[in-house]
Structures are given as C-alpha cells and as structure tokens.
Amino acid sequence: MKNKLIAIMTFSVLILASCNRPKEKKVAVIEEANVKTVNLEERGEYLVSIIGCADCHTPKKMTEMGPVPDMDRYMMGFDSSGALPPIPENVPLGPWALFAGDLTAAVGPWGTSYAGNLTPHETGIGSWTLDQFKKAIKEGKYKGLDGSRPIMPPMPVEAYRSMNDEDVEAIFAYLKSLKPIENVVPVYIPPTS
C-alpha cells in the first residue's frame, strides 16, 4: 500500500509539473519596414542645424521678426558682392570682436575673418575630399590642407575636435547635396600692428 501511495503521489506531481509549463516570453519583433533609417545626408542636415553652421555661413535677410537666414544663399558664406562696413575709429580692438550684421564676418585680435562658402560649388567645398573636410573641421586647417594656416575665429574648431568621424562624414555628405553657389569669399586679413 505504501508503494501504491508513493506511485500515486509521484504520478500526481508529474502531472502537475507538466501542466505548469513556464509562460512563453513574448519577444517584440520589429519589422524592417517600421525601422526608421537615417541616411548620411539626413543625419548631416540634423547636425548642421543643431551645431548652428548657418549662423555664420549663411547671409541673413531682415524680416518683421528680425534677421533670418537667406535660404537662396544658404551656406555660401560671406557675400563677396558686398563689403564690410568700416570699423569705427573709436572702437578699440583688443579683447573685443566685431561682427558683420549678418554674422558672416568678424574682426578681432586675430584679424578679419570671413565665413567660408560651404556649398558644393568649386568656389566652396566642391573639389574637397572627405579627408580635407575632416582635417578642416577636426584640426582647424584652412581648406583641410597640410601646412596651411589655421582656420580663424569665430569658427569653433576646439569644440569640433572630438566630433566622431561618422558625424563629420554626415555633415560633408549633406553639404555636398546642397545647391552650388558661386561665391569667392575674401581672404583672411591678419591684424595690423
């Protein structure tokens, strides 16, 4: 009788155990069509927007809301058809910087610098390679060329030195996709003593 009781209990435990299967874990399956992929140009457009490249590299036009980027001249840099207004004689240079009204040129202790043409026209970055662009952004080399002068303020090269290569490539891809605009930006003018 004892063996019969043990057999019944063992059988009952086995039946209960088999009825209590662990619950299946539900795994979310993401369909490929629902995954948003961001291509280089889209990523570059986003980065150019949040970094504020157009703040200095795009001439502005005055509206009722104040100055706004002139999208017909987007990323063309300082408009070479214009000229900087004269620097007032009573404003000493030194620790101060003066900016053109549209922020595409600046005068300071480093001299006079003009925002470059970042469109894919040959007068901009049209002939540049990705390596040149990386060298310009991350090392602050003028036109991304070894042995060239540094890119002058107000370009925030120090802030961009640690930018990862993928982001630099995305910015480059976006800029290369823009409308090319012919605009030979004036050359940098060193400070006078």
PDB file of C-alpha atoms in Angstrom:
ATOM      1  CA  MET A   1       0.000   0.000   0.000  1.00  0.00           C
ATOM      2  CA  LYS A   2       2.881   2.265   0.793  1.00  0.00           C
ATOM      3  CA  ASN A   3       4.341   1.711  -2.675  1.00  0.00           C
ATOM      4  CA  LYS A   4       0.952   2.415  -4.237  1.00  0.00           C
ATOM      5  CA  LEU A   5       0.704   5.725  -2.329  1.00  0.00           C
ATOM      6  CA  ILE A   6       4.224   6.755  -3.416  1.00  0.00           C
ATOM      7  CA  ALA A   7       3.408   5.874  -7.037  1.00  0.00           C
ATOM      8  CA  ILE A   8       0.172   7.928  -6.947  1.00  0.00           C
ATOM      9  CA  MET A   9       1.952  10.909  -5.385  1.00  0.00           C
ATOM     10  CA  THR A  10       4.810  10.736  -7.897  1.00  0.00           C
ATOM     11  CA  PHE A  11       2.330  10.475 -10.773  1.00  0.00           C
ATOM     12  CA  SER A  12       0.347  13.459  -9.381  1.00  0.00           C
ATOM     13  CA  VAL A  13       3.496  15.576  -9.070  1.00  0.00           C
ATOM     14  CA  LEU A  14       4.489  14.741 -12.658  1.00  0.00           C
ATOM     15  CA  ILE A  15       1.026  15.641 -13.962  1.00  0.00           C
ATOM     16  CA  LEU A  16       1.003  18.933 -12.048  1.00  0.00           C
ATOM     17  CA  ALA A  17       4.507  19.755 -13.212  1.00  0.00           C
ATOM     18  CA  SER A  18       3.612  19.088 -16.834  1.00  0.00           C
ATOM     19  CA  CYS A  19       0.525  21.309 -16.554  1.00  0.00           C
ATOM     20  CA  ASN A  20       2.529  24.220 -15.185  1.00  0.00           C
ATOM     21  CA  ARG A  21       4.667  24.934 -18.221  1.00  0.00           C
ATOM     22  CA  PRO A  22       6.615  28.180 -17.958  1.00  0.00           C
ATOM     23  CA  LYS A  23       4.917  31.068 -19.697  1.00  0.00           C
ATOM     24  CA  GLU A  24       6.294  31.863 -23.110  1.00  0.00           C
ATOM     25  CA  LYS A  25       8.198  35.098 -23.236  1.00  0.00           C
ATOM     26  CA  LYS A  26       6.815  37.443 -25.813  1.00  0.00           C
ATOM     27  CA  VAL A  27       9.548  38.920 -27.941  1.00  0.00           C
ATOM     28  CA  ALA A  28       8.843  42.085 -29.839  1.00  0.00           C
ATOM     29  CA  VAL A  29       9.556  41.643 -33.499  1.00  0.00           C
ATOM     30  CA  ILE A  30      10.372  44.852 -35.258  1.00  0.00           C
ATOM     31  CA  GLU A  31       9.507  44.717 -38.881  1.00  0.00           C
ATOM     32  CA  GLU A  32      12.163  46.139 -41.135  1.00  0.00           C
ATOM     33  CA  ALA A  33       9.639  48.443 -42.783  1.00  0.00           C
ATOM     34  CA  ASN A  34       8.887  50.100 -39.437  1.00  0.00           C
ATOM     35  CA  VAL A  35      12.503  50.871 -38.569  1.00  0.00           C
ATOM     36  CA  LYS A  36      13.419  54.407 -39.499  1.00  0.00           C
ATOM     37  CA  THR A  37      16.831  54.507 -41.046  1.00  0.00           C
ATOM     38  CA  VAL A  38      18.587  57.800 -41.275  1.00  0.00           C
ATOM     39  CA  ASN A  39      20.912  58.236 -44.211  1.00  0.00           C
ATOM     40  CA  LEU A  40      24.081  60.309 -44.115  1.00  0.00           C
ATOM     41  CA  GLU A  41      22.517  63.400 -45.691  1.00  0.00           C
ATOM     42  CA  GLU A  42      19.596  63.405 -43.230  1.00  0.00           C
ATOM     43  CA  ARG A  43      21.977  62.989 -40.297  1.00  0.00           C
ATOM     44  CA  GLY A  44      24.172  65.738 -41.731  1.00  0.00           C
ATOM     45  CA  GLU A  45      21.236  68.105 -42.118  1.00  0.00           C
ATOM     46  CA  TYR A  46      20.294  67.484 -38.493  1.00  0.00           C
ATOM     47  CA  LEU A  47      23.863  68.092 -37.280  1.00  0.00           C
ATOM     48  CA  VAL A  48      24.293  71.259 -39.375  1.00  0.00           C
ATOM     49  CA  SER A  49      21.062  72.531 -37.851  1.00  0.00           C
ATOM     50  CA  ILE A  50      21.902  71.858 -34.188  1.00  0.00           C
ATOM     51  CA  ILE A  51      25.554  72.898 -34.473  1.00  0.00           C
ATOM     52  CA  GLY A  52      24.470  76.207 -35.986  1.00  0.00           C
ATOM     53  CA  CYS A  53      26.600  76.215 -39.154  1.00  0.00           C
ATOM     54  CA  ALA A  54      24.137  78.539 -40.906  1.00  0.00           C
ATOM     55  CA  ASP A  55      24.513  81.105 -38.118  1.00  0.00           C
ATOM     56  CA  CYS A  56      27.798  82.247 -39.678  1.00  0.00           C
ATOM     57  CA  HIS A  57      27.913  80.580 -43.106  1.00  0.00           C
ATOM     58  CA  THR A  58      24.565  81.921 -44.395  1.00  0.00           C
ATOM     59  CA  PRO A  59      23.859  85.606 -45.123  1.00  0.00           C
ATOM     60  CA  LYS A  60      20.749  86.942 -43.424  1.00  0.00           C
ATOM     61  CA  LYS A  61      17.816  88.970 -44.634  1.00  0.00           C
ATOM     62  CA  MET A  62      15.789  91.301 -42.470  1.00  0.00           C
ATOM     63  CA  THR A  63      12.168  90.378 -41.800  1.00  0.00           C
ATOM     64  CA  GLU A  64       9.479  91.625 -39.429  1.00  0.00           C
ATOM     65  CA  MET A  65      10.822  89.032 -36.974  1.00  0.00           C
ATOM     66  CA  GLY A  66      14.408  90.252 -37.332  1.00  0.00           C
ATOM     67  CA  PRO A  67      17.254  88.704 -39.312  1.00  0.00           C
ATOM     68  CA  VAL A  68      16.713  85.196 -40.692  1.00  0.00           C
ATOM     69  CA  PRO A  69      18.913  83.018 -42.905  1.00  0.00           C
ATOM     70  CA  ASP A  70      18.525  83.841 -46.601  1.00  0.00           C
ATOM     71  CA  MET A  71      17.797  80.357 -47.938  1.00  0.00           C
ATOM     72  CA  ASP A  72      18.552  81.462 -51.511  1.00  0.00           C
ATOM     73  CA  ARG A  73      22.143  81.996 -50.334  1.00  0.00           C
ATOM     74  CA  TYR A  74      22.248  79.096 -47.867  1.00  0.00           C
ATOM     75  CA  MET A  75      25.793  78.206 -46.763  1.00  0.00           C
ATOM     76  CA  MET A  76      27.516  80.470 -49.302  1.00  0.00           C
ATOM     77  CA  GLY A  77      29.497  82.253 -46.585  1.00  0.00           C
ATOM     78  CA  PHE A  78      30.309  85.960 -46.647  1.00  0.00           C
ATOM     79  CA  ASP A  79      28.709  87.515 -49.739  1.00  0.00           C
ATOM     80  CA  SER A  80      31.650  88.611 -51.875  1.00  0.00           C
ATOM     81  CA  SER A  81      29.460  91.122 -53.721  1.00  0.00           C
ATOM     82  CA  GLY A  82      29.302  93.196 -50.543  1.00  0.00           C
ATOM     83  CA  ALA A  83      31.884  94.804 -48.328  1.00  0.00           C
ATOM     84  CA  LEU A  84      32.370  95.077 -44.628  1.00  0.00           C
ATOM     85  CA  PRO A  85      31.326  98.418 -43.212  1.00  0.00           C
ATOM     86  CA  PRO A  86      34.243 100.485 -41.936  1.00  0.00           C
ATOM     87  CA  ILE A  87      35.326  99.782 -38.381  1.00  0.00           C
ATOM     88  CA  PRO A  88      34.537 102.796 -36.209  1.00  0.00           C
ATOM     89  CA  GLU A  89      37.760 104.510 -35.159  1.00  0.00           C
ATOM     90  CA  ASN A  90      36.608 104.967 -31.574  1.00  0.00           C
ATOM     91  CA  VAL A  91      36.168 101.210 -31.065  1.00  0.00           C
ATOM     92  CA  PRO A  92      39.461  99.764 -29.905  1.00  0.00           C
ATOM     93  CA  LEU A  93      40.295  96.260 -30.990  1.00  0.00           C
ATOM     94  CA  GLY A  94      41.833  94.076 -28.374  1.00  0.00           C
ATOM     95  CA  PRO A  95      39.816  91.735 -26.269  1.00  0.00           C
ATOM     96  CA  TRP A  96      36.713  92.623 -28.312  1.00  0.00           C
ATOM     97  CA  ALA A  97      35.315  91.232 -31.547  1.00  0.00           C
ATOM     98  CA  LEU A  98      33.065  92.982 -34.038  1.00  0.00           C
ATOM     99  CA  PHE A  99      30.687  91.004 -36.235  1.00  0.00           C
ATOM    100  CA  ALA A 100      29.080  91.942 -39.526  1.00  0.00           C
ATOM    101  CA  GLY A 101      25.340  92.383 -39.114  1.00  0.00           C
ATOM    102  CA  ASP A 102      24.649  89.019 -40.734  1.00  0.00           C
ATOM    103  CA  LEU A 103      27.428  87.282 -38.729  1.00  0.00           C
ATOM    104  CA  THR A 104      29.321  86.171 -41.869  1.00  0.00           C
ATOM    105  CA  ALA A 105      32.462  88.161 -40.990  1.00  0.00           C
ATOM    106  CA  ALA A 106      34.266  89.053 -37.785  1.00  0.00           C
ATOM    107  CA  VAL A 107      37.075  91.391 -36.786  1.00  0.00           C
ATOM    108  CA  GLY A 108      39.071  90.780 -33.639  1.00  0.00           C
ATOM    109  CA  PRO A 109      42.580  90.433 -32.250  1.00  0.00           C
ATOM    110  CA  TRP A 110      43.202  87.657 -34.823  1.00  0.00           C
ATOM    111  CA  GLY A 111      42.421  89.982 -37.769  1.00  0.00           C
ATOM    112  CA  THR A 112      39.437  89.882 -40.116  1.00  0.00           C
ATOM    113  CA  SER A 113      37.882  86.543 -40.976  1.00  0.00           C
ATOM    114  CA  TYR A 114      35.093  85.660 -43.354  1.00  0.00           C
ATOM    115  CA  ALA A 115      32.754  82.671 -43.184  1.00  0.00           C
ATOM    116  CA  GLY A 116      33.651  80.248 -45.974  1.00  0.00           C
ATOM    117  CA  ASN A 117      31.462  79.020 -48.801  1.00  0.00           C
ATOM    118  CA  LEU A 118      30.261  75.552 -47.761  1.00  0.00           C
ATOM    119  CA  THR A 119      28.266  74.827 -50.911  1.00  0.00           C
ATOM    120  CA  PRO A 120      29.482  72.198 -53.395  1.00  0.00           C
ATOM    121  CA  HIS A 121      30.470  74.860 -55.940  1.00  0.00           C
ATOM    122  CA  GLU A 122      34.143  74.908 -56.950  1.00  0.00           C
ATOM    123  CA  THR A 123      34.432  78.245 -55.096  1.00  0.00           C
ATOM    124  CA  GLY A 124      33.266  76.416 -51.982  1.00  0.00           C
ATOM    125  CA  ILE A 125      33.912  72.803 -50.990  1.00  0.00           C
ATOM    126  CA  GLY A 126      33.138  71.401 -54.450  1.00  0.00           C
ATOM    127  CA  SER A 127      36.599  69.935 -55.010  1.00  0.00           C
ATOM    128  CA  TRP A 128      37.235  68.960 -51.396  1.00  0.00           C
ATOM    129  CA  THR A 129      37.674  65.361 -50.334  1.00  0.00           C
ATOM    130  CA  LEU A 130      36.207  63.924 -47.165  1.00  0.00           C
ATOM    131  CA  ASP A 131      39.723  63.790 -45.702  1.00  0.00           C
ATOM    132  CA  GLN A 132      40.211  67.517 -46.359  1.00  0.00           C
ATOM    133  CA  PHE A 133      36.890  68.281 -44.713  1.00  0.00           C
ATOM    134  CA  LYS A 134      37.808  66.181 -41.663  1.00  0.00           C
ATOM    135  CA  LYS A 135      41.146  67.971 -41.393  1.00  0.00           C
ATOM    136  CA  ALA A 136      39.415  71.367 -41.608  1.00  0.00           C
ATOM    137  CA  ILE A 137      36.775  70.509 -39.000  1.00  0.00           C
ATOM    138  CA  LYS A 138      38.833  68.481 -36.545  1.00  0.00           C
ATOM    139  CA  GLU A 139      42.291  70.035 -36.944  1.00  0.00           C
ATOM    140  CA  GLY A 140      41.317  73.558 -37.971  1.00  0.00           C
ATOM    141  CA  LYS A 141      43.405  73.528 -41.165  1.00  0.00           C
ATOM    142  CA  TYR A 142      42.388  76.077 -43.820  1.00  0.00           C
ATOM    143  CA  LYS A 143      40.788  74.173 -46.722  1.00  0.00           C
ATOM    144  CA  GLY A 144      41.865  70.980 -44.972  1.00  0.00           C
ATOM    145  CA  LEU A 145      45.371  71.255 -46.376  1.00  0.00           C
ATOM    146  CA  ASP A 146      48.528  70.241 -44.524  1.00  0.00           C
ATOM    147  CA  GLY A 147      50.827  73.202 -43.999  1.00  0.00           C
ATOM    148  CA  SER A 148      48.019  75.735 -44.402  1.00  0.00           C
ATOM    149  CA  ARG A 149      47.155  78.459 -41.932  1.00  0.00           C
ATOM    150  CA  PRO A 150      44.700  77.760 -39.133  1.00  0.00           C
ATOM    151  CA  ILE A 151      41.011  78.433 -39.619  1.00  0.00           C
ATOM    152  CA  MET A 152      40.442  81.644 -37.721  1.00  0.00           C
ATOM    153  CA  PRO A 153      37.814  82.574 -35.135  1.00  0.00           C
ATOM    154  CA  PRO A 154      34.933  82.648 -34.718  1.00  0.00           C
ATOM    155  CA  MET A 155      34.999  79.097 -36.157  1.00  0.00           C
ATOM    156  CA  PRO A 156      34.762  76.936 -33.011  1.00  0.00           C
ATOM    157  CA  VAL A 157      37.387  74.377 -34.044  1.00  0.00           C
ATOM    158  CA  GLU A 158      38.144  73.447 -30.436  1.00  0.00           C
ATOM    159  CA  ALA A 159      34.529  72.386 -29.962  1.00  0.00           C
ATOM    160  CA  TYR A 160      34.632  70.161 -33.052  1.00  0.00           C
ATOM    161  CA  ARG A 161      37.957  68.370 -32.450  1.00  0.00           C
ATOM    162  CA  SER A 162      36.270  65.456 -30.694  1.00  0.00           C
ATOM    163  CA  MET A 163      33.463  65.088 -33.241  1.00  0.00           C
ATOM    164  CA  ASN A 164      33.349  61.479 -34.411  1.00  0.00           C
ATOM    165  CA  ASP A 165      34.247  60.642 -38.000  1.00  0.00           C
ATOM    166  CA  GLU A 166      30.729  59.416 -38.791  1.00  0.00           C
ATOM    167  CA  ASP A 167      29.238  62.807 -37.888  1.00  0.00           C
ATOM    168  CA  VAL A 168      31.880  64.671 -39.911  1.00  0.00           C
ATOM    169  CA  GLU A 169      31.113  62.410 -42.882  1.00  0.00           C
ATOM    170  CA  ALA A 170      27.369  63.029 -42.477  1.00  0.00           C
ATOM    171  CA  ILE A 171      27.869  66.811 -42.432  1.00  0.00           C
ATOM    172  CA  PHE A 172      30.095  66.570 -45.514  1.00  0.00           C
ATOM    173  CA  ALA A 173      27.511  64.431 -47.366  1.00  0.00           C
ATOM    174  CA  TYR A 174      24.772  66.942 -46.540  1.00  0.00           C
ATOM    175  CA  LEU A 175      26.823  69.970 -47.611  1.00  0.00           C
ATOM    176  CA  LYS A 176      27.734  68.215 -50.881  1.00  0.00           C
ATOM    177  CA  SER A 177      23.990  67.736 -51.558  1.00  0.00           C
ATOM    178  CA  LEU A 178      23.207  71.469 -51.383  1.00  0.00           C
ATOM    179  CA  LYS A 179      22.672  73.841 -54.281  1.00  0.00           C
ATOM    180  CA  PRO A 180      26.112  75.006 -55.506  1.00  0.00           C
ATOM    181  CA  ILE A 181      26.528  78.783 -55.229  1.00  0.00           C
ATOM    182  CA  GLU A 182      29.379  80.650 -56.876  1.00  0.00           C
ATOM    183  CA  ASN A 183      30.903  82.927 -54.259  1.00  0.00           C
ATOM    184  CA  VAL A 184      34.607  83.563 -53.811  1.00  0.00           C
ATOM    185  CA  VAL A 185      34.902  84.584 -50.168  1.00  0.00           C
ATOM    186  CA  PRO A 186      37.542  87.264 -49.432  1.00  0.00           C
ATOM    187  CA  VAL A 187      40.799  86.051 -47.937  1.00  0.00           C
ATOM    188  CA  TYR A 188      41.573  86.355 -44.252  1.00  0.00           C
ATOM    189  CA  ILE A 189      43.258  89.642 -43.272  1.00  0.00           C
ATOM    190  CA  PRO A 190      45.862  89.374 -40.486  1.00  0.00           C
ATOM    191  CA  PRO A 191      45.756  92.007 -37.718  1.00  0.00           C
ATOM    192  CA  THR A 192      47.577  95.270 -38.304  1.00  0.00           C
ATOM    193  CA  SER A 193      50.027  96.387 -35.657  1.00  0.00           C
TER     194      SER A 193
END
